[in-house]
Coordinates of C-alpha atoms and ligand atoms in Angstrom, one line a residue:
X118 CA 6.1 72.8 3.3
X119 CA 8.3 75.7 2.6
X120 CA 8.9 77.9 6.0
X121 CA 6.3 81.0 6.2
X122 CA 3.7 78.5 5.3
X123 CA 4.7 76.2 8.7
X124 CA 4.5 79.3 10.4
X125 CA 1.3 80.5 9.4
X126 CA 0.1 76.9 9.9
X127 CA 1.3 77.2 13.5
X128 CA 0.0 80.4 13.9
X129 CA -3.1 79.7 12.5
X130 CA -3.5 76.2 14.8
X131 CA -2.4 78.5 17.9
X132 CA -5.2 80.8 17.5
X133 CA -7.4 78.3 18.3
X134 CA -5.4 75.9 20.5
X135 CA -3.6 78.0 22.8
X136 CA -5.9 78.8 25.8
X137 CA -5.1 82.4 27.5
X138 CA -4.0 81.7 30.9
X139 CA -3.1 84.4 33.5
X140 CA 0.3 85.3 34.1
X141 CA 0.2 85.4 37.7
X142 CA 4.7 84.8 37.9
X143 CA 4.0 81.2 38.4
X144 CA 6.3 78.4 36.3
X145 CA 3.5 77.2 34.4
X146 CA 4.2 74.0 31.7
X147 CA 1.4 72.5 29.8
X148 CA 1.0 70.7 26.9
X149 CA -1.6 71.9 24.6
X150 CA -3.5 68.9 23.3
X151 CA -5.4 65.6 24.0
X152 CA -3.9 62.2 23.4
X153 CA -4.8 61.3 19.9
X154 CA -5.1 59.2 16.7
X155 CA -3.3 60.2 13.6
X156 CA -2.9 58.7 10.2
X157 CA 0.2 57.6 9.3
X158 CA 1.7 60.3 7.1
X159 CA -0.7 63.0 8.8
X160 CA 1.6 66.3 9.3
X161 CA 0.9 67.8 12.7
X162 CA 2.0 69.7 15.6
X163 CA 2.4 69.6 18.8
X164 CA 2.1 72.6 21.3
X165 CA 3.8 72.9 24.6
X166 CA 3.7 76.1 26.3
X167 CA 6.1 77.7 29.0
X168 CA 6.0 80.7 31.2
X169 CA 8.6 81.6 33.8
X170 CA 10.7 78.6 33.8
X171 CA 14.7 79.2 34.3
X172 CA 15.1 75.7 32.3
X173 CA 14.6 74.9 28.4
X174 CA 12.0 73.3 27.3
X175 CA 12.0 70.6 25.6
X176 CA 10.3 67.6 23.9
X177 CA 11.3 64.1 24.6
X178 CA 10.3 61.3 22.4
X179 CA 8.5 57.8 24.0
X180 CA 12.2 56.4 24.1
X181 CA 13.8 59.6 26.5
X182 CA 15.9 61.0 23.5
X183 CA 15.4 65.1 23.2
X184 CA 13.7 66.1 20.1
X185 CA 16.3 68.4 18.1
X186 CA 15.8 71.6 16.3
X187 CA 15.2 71.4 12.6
X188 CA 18.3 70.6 10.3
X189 CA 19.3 69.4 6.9
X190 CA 19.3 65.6 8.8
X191 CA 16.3 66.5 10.9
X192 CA 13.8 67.3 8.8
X193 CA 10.6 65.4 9.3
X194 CA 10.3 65.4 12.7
X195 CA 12.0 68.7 15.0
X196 CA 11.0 71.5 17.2
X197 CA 10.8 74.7 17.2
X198 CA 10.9 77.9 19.6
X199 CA 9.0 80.6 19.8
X200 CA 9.0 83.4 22.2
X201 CA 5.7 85.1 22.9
X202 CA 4.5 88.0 24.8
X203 CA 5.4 86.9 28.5
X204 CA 6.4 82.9 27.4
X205 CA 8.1 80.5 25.0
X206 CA 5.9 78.3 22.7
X207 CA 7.5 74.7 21.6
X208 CA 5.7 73.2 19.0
X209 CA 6.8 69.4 18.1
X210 CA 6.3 69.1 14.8
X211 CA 6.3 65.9 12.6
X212 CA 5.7 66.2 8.6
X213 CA 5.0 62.9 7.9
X214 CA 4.0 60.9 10.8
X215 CA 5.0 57.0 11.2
X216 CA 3.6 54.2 12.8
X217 CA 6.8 54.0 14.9
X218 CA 6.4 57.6 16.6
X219 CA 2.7 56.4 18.7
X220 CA 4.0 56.4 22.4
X221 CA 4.7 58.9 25.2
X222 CA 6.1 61.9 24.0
X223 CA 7.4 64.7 26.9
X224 CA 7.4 68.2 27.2
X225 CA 9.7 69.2 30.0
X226 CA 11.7 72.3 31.7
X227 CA 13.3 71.0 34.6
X228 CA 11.0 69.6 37.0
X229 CA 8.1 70.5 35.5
X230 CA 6.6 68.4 33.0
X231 CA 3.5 66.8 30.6
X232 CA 2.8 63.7 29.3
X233 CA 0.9 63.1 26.2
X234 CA 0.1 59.8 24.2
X235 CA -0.1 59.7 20.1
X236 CA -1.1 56.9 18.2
X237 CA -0.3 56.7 14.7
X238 CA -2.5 54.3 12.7
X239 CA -2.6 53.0 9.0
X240 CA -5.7 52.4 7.9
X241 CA -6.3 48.8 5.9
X242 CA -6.7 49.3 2.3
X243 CA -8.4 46.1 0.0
X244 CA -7.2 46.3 -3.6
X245 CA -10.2 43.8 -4.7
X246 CA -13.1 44.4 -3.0
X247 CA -15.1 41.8 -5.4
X248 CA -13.4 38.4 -5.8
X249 CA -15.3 35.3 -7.5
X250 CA -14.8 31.6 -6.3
X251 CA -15.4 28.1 -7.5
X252 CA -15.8 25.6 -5.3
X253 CA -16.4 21.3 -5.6
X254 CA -19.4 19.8 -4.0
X255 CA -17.9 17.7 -1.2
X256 CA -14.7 19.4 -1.5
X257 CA -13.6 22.6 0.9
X258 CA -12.6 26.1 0.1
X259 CA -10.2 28.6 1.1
X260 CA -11.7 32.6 1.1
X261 CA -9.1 34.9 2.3
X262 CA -9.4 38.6 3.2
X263 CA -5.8 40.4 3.9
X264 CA -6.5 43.0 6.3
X265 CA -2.9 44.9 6.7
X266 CA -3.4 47.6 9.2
X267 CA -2.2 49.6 12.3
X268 CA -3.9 49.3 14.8
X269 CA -4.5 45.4 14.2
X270 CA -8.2 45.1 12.7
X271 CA -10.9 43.3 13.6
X272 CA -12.0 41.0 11.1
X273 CA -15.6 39.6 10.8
X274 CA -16.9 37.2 8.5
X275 CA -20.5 37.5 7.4
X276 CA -22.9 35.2 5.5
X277 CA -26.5 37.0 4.4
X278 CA -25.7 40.0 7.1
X279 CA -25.3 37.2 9.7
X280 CA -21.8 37.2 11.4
X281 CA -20.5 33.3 11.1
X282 CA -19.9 31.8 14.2
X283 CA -17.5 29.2 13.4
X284 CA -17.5 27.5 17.0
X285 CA -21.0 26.9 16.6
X286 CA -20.8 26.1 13.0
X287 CA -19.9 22.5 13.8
X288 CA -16.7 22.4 11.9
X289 CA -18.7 23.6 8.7
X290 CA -16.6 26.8 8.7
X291 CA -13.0 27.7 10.0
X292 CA -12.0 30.6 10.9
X293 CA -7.9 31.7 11.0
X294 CA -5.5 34.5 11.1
X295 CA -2.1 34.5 9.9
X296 CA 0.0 37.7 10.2
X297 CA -2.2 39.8 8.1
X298 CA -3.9 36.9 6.9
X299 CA -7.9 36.4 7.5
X300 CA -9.2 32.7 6.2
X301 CA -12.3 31.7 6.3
X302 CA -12.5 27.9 5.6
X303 CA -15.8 26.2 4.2
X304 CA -16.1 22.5 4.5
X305 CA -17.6 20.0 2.7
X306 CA -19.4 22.4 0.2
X307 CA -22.4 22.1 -1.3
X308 CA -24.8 23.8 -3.4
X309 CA -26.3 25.8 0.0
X310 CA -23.2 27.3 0.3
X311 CA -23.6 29.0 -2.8
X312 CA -23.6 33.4 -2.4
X313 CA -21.7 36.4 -0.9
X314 CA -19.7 36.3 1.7
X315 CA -18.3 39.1 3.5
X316 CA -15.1 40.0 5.5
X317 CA -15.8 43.2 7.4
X318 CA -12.7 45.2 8.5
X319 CA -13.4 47.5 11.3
X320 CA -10.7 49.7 13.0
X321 CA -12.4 51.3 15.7
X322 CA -9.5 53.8 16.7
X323 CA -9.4 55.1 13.2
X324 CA -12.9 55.3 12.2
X325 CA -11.9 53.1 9.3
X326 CA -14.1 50.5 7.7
X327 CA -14.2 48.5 4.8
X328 CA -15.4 45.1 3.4
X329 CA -14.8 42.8 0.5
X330 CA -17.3 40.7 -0.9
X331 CA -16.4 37.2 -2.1
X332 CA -18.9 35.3 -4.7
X333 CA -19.3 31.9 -4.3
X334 CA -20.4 29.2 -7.2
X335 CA -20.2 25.4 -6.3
X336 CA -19.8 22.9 -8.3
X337 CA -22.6 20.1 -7.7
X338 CA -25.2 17.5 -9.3
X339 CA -29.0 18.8 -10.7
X340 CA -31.3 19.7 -8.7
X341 CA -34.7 19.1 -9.6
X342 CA -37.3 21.8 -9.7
X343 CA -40.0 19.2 -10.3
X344 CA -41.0 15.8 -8.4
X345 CA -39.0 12.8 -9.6
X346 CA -42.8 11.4 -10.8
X347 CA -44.9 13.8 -12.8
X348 CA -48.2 12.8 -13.6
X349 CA -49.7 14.8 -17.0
X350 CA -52.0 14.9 -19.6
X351 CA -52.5 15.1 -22.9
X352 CA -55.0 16.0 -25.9
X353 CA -55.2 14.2 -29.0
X354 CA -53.3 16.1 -32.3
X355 CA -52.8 19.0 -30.0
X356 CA -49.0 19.9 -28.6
X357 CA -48.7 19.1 -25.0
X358 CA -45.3 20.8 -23.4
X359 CA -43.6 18.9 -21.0
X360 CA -40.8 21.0 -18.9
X361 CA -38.2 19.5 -17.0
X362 CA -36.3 21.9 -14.5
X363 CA -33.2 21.3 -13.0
X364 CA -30.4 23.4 -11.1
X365 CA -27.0 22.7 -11.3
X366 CA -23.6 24.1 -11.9
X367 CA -21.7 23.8 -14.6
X368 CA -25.3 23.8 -16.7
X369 CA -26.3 20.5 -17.3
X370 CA -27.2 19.0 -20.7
X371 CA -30.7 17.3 -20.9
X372 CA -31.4 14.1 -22.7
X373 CA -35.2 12.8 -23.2
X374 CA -36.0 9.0 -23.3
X375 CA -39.1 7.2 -24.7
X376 CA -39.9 4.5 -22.3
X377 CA -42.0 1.2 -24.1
X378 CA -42.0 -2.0 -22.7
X379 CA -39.1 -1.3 -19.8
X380 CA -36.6 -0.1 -22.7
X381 CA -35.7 3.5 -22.8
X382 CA -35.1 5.2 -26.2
X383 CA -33.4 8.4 -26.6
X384 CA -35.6 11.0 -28.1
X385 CA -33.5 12.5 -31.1
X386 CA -32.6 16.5 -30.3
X387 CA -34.8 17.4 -33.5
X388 CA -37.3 20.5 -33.4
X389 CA -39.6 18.7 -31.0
X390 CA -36.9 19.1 -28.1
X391 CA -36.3 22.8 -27.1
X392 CA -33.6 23.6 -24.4
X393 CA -32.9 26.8 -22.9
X394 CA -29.1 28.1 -23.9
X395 CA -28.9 28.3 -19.7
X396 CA -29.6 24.9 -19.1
X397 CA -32.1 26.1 -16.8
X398 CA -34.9 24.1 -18.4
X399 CA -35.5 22.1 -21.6
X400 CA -38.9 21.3 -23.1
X401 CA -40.3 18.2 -24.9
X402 CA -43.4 19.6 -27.8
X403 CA -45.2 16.4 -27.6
X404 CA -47.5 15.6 -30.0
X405 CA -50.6 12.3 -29.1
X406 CA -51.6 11.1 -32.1
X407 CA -52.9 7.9 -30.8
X408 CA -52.5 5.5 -27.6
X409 CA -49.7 4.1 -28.4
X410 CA -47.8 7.5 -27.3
X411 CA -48.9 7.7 -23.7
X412 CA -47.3 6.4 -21.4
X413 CA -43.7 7.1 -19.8
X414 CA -41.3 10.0 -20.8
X415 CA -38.0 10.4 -18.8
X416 CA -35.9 13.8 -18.9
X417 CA -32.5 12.9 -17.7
X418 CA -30.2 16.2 -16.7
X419 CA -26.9 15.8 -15.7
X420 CA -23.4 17.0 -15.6
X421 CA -19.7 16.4 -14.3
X422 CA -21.3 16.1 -10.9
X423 CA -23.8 13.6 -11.3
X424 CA -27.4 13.4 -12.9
X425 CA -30.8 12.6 -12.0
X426 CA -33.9 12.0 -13.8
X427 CA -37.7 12.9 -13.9
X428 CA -40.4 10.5 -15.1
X429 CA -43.4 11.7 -16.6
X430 CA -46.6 9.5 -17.0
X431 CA -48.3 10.7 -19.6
X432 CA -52.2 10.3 -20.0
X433 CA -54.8 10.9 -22.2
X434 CA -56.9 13.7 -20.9
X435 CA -60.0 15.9 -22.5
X436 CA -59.8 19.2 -24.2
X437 CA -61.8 21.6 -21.7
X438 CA -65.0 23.1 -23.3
X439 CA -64.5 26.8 -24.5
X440 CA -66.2 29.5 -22.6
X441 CA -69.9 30.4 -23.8
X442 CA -70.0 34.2 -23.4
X443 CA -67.8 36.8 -22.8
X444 CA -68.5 40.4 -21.7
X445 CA -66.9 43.8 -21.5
X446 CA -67.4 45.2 -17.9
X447 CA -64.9 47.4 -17.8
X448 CA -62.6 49.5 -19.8
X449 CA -59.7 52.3 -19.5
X450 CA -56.7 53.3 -21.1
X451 CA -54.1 50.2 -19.9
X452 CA -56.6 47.7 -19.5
X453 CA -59.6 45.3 -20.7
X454 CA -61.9 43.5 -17.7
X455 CA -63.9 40.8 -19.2
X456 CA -66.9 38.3 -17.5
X457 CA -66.0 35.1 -18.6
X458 CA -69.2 32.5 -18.6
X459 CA -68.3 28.9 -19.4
X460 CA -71.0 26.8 -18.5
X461 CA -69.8 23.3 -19.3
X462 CA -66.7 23.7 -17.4
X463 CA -66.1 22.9 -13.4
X464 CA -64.0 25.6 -12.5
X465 CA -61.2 25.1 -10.1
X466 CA -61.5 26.7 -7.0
X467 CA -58.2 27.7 -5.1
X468 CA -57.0 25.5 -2.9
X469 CA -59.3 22.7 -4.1
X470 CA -56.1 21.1 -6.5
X471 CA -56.7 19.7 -10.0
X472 CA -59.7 17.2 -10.7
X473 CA -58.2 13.7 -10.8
X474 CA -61.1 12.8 -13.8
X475 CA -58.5 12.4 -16.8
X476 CA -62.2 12.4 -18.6
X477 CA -63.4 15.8 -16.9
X478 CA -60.1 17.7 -15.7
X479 CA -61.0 21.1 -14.0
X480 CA -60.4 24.5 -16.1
X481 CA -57.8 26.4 -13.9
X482 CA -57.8 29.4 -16.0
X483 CA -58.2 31.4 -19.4
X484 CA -56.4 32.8 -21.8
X485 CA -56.3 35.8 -23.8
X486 CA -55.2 36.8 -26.8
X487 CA -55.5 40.6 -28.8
X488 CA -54.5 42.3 -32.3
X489 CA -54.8 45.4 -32.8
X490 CA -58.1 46.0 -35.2
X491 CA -57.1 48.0 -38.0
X492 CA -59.4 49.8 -40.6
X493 CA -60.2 48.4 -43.7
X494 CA -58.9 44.8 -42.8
X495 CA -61.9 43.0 -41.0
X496 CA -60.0 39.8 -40.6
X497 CA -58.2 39.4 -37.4
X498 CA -53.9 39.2 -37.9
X499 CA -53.2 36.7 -34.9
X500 CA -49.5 36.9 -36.2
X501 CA -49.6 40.9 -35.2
X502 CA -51.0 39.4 -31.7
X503 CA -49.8 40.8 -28.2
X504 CA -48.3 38.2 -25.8
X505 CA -51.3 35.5 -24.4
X506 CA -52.5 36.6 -21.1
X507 CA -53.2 33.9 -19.3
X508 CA -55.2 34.3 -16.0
X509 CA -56.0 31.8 -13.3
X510 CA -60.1 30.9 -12.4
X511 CA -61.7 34.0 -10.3
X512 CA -64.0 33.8 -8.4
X513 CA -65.9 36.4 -9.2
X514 CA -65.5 35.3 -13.1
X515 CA -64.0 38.7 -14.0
X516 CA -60.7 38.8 -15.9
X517 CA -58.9 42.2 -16.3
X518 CA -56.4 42.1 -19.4
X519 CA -53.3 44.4 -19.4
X520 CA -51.1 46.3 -19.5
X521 CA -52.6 47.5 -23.3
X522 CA -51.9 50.1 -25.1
X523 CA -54.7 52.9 -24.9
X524 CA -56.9 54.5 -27.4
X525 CA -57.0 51.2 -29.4
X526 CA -59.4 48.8 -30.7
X527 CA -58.6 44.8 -30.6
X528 CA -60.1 41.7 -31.6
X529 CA -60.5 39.5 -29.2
X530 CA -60.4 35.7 -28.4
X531 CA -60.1 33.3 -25.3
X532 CA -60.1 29.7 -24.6
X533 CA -59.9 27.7 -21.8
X534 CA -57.3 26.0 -20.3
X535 CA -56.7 22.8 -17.9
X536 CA -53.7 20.8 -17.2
X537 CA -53.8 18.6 -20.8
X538 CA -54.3 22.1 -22.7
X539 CA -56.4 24.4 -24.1
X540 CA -60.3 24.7 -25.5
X541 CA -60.4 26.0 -28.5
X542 CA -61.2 30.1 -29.1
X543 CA -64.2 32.0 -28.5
X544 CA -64.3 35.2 -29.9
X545 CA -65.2 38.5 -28.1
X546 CA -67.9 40.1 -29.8
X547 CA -68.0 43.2 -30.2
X548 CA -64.4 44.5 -30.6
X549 CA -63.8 45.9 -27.0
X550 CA -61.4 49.0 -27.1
X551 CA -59.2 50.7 -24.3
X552 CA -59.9 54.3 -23.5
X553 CA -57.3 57.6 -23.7
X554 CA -56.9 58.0 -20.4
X555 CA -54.8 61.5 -20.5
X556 CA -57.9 62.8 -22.2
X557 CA -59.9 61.5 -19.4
X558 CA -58.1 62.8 -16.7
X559 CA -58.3 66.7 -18.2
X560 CA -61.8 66.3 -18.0
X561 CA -61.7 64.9 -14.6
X562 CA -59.5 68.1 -14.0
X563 CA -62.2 70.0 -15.9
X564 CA -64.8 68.7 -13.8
X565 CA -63.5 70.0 -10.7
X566 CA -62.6 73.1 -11.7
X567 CA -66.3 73.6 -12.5
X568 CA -67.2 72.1 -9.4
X569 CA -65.2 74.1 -7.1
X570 CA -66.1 77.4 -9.3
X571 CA -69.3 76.5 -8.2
X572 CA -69.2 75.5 -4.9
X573 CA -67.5 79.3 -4.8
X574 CA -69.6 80.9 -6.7
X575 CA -73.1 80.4 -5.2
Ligands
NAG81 C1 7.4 65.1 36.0 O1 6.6 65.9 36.9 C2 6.2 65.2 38.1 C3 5.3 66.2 38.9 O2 4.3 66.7 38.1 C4 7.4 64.8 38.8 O3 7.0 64.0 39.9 C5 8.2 63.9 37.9 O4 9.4 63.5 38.6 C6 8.6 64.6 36.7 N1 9.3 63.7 35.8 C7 10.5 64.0 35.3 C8 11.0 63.0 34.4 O5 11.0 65.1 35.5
NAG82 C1 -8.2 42.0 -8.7 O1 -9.3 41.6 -9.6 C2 -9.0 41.7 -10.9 C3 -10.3 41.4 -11.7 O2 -11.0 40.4 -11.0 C4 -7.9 40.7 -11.3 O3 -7.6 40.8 -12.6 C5 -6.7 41.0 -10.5 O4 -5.6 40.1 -10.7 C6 -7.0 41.1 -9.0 N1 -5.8 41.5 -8.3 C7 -5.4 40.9 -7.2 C8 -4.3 41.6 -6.5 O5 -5.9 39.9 -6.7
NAG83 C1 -55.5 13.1 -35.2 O1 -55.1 13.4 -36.5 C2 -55.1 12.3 -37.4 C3 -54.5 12.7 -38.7 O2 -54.2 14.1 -38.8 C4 -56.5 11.8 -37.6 O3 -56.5 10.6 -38.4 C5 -57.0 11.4 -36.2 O4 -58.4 11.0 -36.3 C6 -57.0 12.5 -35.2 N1 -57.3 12.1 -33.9 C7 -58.3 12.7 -33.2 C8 -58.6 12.1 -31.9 O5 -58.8 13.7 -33.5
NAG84 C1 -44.2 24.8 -26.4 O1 -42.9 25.2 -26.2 C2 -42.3 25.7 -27.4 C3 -40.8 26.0 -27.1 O2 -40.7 26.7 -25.8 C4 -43.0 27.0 -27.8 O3 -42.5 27.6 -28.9 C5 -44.5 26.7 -28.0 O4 -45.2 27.8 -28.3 C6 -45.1 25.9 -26.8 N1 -46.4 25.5 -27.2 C7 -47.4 25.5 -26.4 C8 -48.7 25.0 -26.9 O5 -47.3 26.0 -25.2
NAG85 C1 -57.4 50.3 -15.3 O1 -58.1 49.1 -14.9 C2 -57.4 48.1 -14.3 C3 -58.3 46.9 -14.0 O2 -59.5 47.3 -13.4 C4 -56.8 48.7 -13.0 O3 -56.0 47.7 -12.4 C5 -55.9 49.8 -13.4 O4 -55.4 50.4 -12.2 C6 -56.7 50.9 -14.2 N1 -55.8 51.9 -14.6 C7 -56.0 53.2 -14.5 C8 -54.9 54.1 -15.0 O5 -57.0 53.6 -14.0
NAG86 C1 -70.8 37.6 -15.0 O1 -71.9 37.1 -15.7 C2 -72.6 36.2 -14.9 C3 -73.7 35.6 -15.9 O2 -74.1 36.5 -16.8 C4 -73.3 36.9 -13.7 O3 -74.0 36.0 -13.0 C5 -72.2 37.4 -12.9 O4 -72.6 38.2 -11.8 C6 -71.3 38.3 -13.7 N1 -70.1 38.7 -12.9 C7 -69.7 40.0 -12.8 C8 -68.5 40.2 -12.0 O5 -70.2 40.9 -13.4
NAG87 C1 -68.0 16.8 -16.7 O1 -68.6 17.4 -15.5 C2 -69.7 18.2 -15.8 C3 -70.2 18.8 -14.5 O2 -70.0 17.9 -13.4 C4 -70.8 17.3 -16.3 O3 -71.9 18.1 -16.6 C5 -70.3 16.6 -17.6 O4 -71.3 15.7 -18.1 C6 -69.0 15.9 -17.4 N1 -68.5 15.5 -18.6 C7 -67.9 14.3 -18.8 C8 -67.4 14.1 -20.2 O5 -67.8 13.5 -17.9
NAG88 C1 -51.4 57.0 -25.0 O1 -50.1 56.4 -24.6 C2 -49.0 57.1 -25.2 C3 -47.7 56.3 -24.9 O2 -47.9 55.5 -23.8 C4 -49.0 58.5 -24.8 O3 -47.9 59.2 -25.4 C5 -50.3 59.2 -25.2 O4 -50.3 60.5 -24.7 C6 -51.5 58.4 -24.7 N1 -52.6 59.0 -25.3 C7 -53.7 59.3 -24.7 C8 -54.8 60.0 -25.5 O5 -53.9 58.9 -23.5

């Protein structure tokens, strides 16, 4: 900072600082300012103001030496004098404060004297505040946070906004500090351990806060999303789906066996075998052309970790009946309610789980399909269909359909649907169509304008 400007500075920090005490001829000292924090770097000044002393004032730094005036070797930290209307005003003035000048710094004139404390901090600074890890089911991992700061951080380690408590942790985690060093230790690591984990940095002194978030992945064996038995059904010359569900890291790869007379047979990976690019799931398009292929399927998943496998017992089970009459009960612009009647089916109630008659399975739900009608072509184009929506048994046997697209006319179809499959369709007659629901909602507005005109008027 080139001169006038530190004097305008101090000028301008005077103004507010320096209280206006009497001069009653008293020696008066006094330093004017509160112990403080300061960054490191921070330029600042110090006031210490004199009146009627026959001594100099001066500063003295936390180890006793005298604080000299500025000079071509004394340029970041020095004082200065000023002589005011009945006093002298000694500002201590650092331009780029250091870690090393926090202490006890004096302002004296013979036996007079004040005392005032600085602390100079440096606030911790994270270059990656995201960091990803890969861990080994079994094995431990290492997370470290380095926390460099003045004064020393605190350092918390946090799991799903719950601080870890190591001693209580049962030597699952460890916690340890080395210089600027945070660790936090998990043991014997498995696929729970799997998230975020966070070291929270707080210097309390310096207002300062900041965190860094480490991602955990762990290494392990499937996981099944299903029961290691699955009992199914199936419908003769119809496609039954079987999924099999597994979680594990790396993805796993998933292998289906035919199981006949205590032999398994792989299942070649043709077009009948469908696995997700995720490894997430995989799913077997079965196809029951006669008895001879029920019976047991096993999906075995696995990777480097291990594998495990699901057995599904597939038997023969009856196409539900379709619905008998469907009606339109309700209709606006983003959706379609329908009353569905099917009077052959036994409709599953919640809570009531899945008929156990392989002959008579419960319906647990319909679905829906819709294509656009278009003028001039009468027939139906399923291929043009929107997604199936399937819904699950109501109880009031009302279905609403949607989100549609308004102002349009469909053609409409829905089937039936227990756990071996579907019914086949029953068409919706006639075409049901979604209203415009903008235009609707002017003449709502409309409506209420009149209404209120006259309400007013008579
Ligand atoms: C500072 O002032 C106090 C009285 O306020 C006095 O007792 C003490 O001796 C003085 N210290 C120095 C180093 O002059
Ligand atoms: C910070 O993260 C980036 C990206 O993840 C990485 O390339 C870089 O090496 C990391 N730097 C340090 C100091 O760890
Ligand atoms: C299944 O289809 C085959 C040939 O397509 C046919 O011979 C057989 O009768 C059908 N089975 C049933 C139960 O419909
Ligand atoms: C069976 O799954 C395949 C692959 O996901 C899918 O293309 C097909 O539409 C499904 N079939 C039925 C009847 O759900
Ligand atoms: C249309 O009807 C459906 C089903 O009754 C309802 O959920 C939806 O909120 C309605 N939408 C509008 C815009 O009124
Ligand atoms: C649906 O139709 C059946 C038979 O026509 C009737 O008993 C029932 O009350 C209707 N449900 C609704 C919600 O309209
Ligand atoms: C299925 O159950 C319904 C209602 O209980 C009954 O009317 C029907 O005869 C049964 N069908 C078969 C094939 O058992
Ligand atoms: C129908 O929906 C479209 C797009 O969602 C919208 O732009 C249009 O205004 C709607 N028309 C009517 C009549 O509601």
């Amino acid at each position: 900072m080139p001169w006038p400007a530190i004097t305008l500075f101090i000028a301008a920090a005077c103004s507010v600082a320096c209280e206006e005490v009497v001069n009653d001829g008293e020696p008066y000292l006094h330093v004017m300012a509160r112990p403080s924090v300061f960054n490191v770097g921070e330029r600042r000044a110090i006031f210490c103001q004199g009146r009627n002393l026959k001594d100099e004032i001066n500063w003295y730094s936390p180890s006793g030496v005298v604080v000299k005036e500025r000079s071509s070797l004394n340029s970041r930290m020095y004082v200065e004098r000023k002589v005011e209307e009945g006093g002298v005003l000694v500002p201590l003035i650092f331009h780029e404060l250091k870690i090393a000048d926090s202490g006890k710094w004096t302002c004296k004139s013979g036996e007079y004297n004040e005392t005032i404390e600085i602390i100079v901090g440096s606030k911790v600074k994270i270059v990656n505040r995201t960091e990803n890890k890969i861990g080994e089911e079994g094995k431990s991992i290492k997370m470290d946070c380095e926390a460099k700061g003045h004064p020393m951080p605190v350092v918390q380690w946090y799991r799903n906004q719950r601080p870890i408590n190591a001693e209580k942790s049962k030597n699952k985690y460890v916690i340890k500090k080395k210089g600027d060093l945070y660790t936090l230790e998990i043991k014997d690591l498995s696929y729970e351990d799997i998230g975020d984990y966070i070291c929270k940095v707080t210097q309390k002194a310096l207002s300062h806060y900041l965190d860094k978030t480490i991602t955990l992945s762990v290494k392990h064996a499937p996981i099944l999303r299903t029961y290691e038995t699955v009992e199914t059904y199936a419908i003769f010359n119809e496609t039954k789906n079987i999924t099999c569900s597994a979680f594990a890291f790396p993805p796993p790869i998933y292998e289906w066996l035919r199981t006949k007379e205590s032999y398994d047979y792989s299942i070649p990976e043709d077009d009948i075998i469908f696995t997700d690019k995720d490894g997430t799931y995989s799913v077997l398009s079965l196809r029951v052309r006669s008895e001879e292929d029920l019976g047991q399927y096993k999906c075995k998943v696995s990777n480097n970790k291990g594998s495990k496998t699901v057995i599904f017992d597939v038997s023969l089970g009856n196409k539900p009946p379709p619905p008998d009459s469907v009606v339109l009960l309700k209709a606006n612009g983003s959706a379609l309610v329908f009353n569905v009647t099917c009077s052959e089916c036994i409709l599953q109630k919640e809570e009531e789980g899945v008929s156990p008659a392989p002959e008579n399975l419960t319906v647990i739900g319909f679905q829906f399909q819709l294509t656009p009608a278009s003028e001039g072509y009468p027939e139906p184009d399923w291929d043009a269909a929107l997604e199936i929506f399937s819904l699950d048994v109501t109880e009031d046997s009302s279905y609403a359909v949607g989100p549609l697209p308004n102002t349009t006319t469909f053609h409409a179809r829905v089937r039936s649907l227990n756990i071996a499959g579907y019914s086949d369709w029953t068409a919706i007659k006639p075409n049901p169509s979604t209203t415009a629901h903008a235009v609707r909602t002017l003449a709502t507005a409309f409506l209420l304008v009149l209404t209120l005109f006259a309400t007013w008027y008579y």
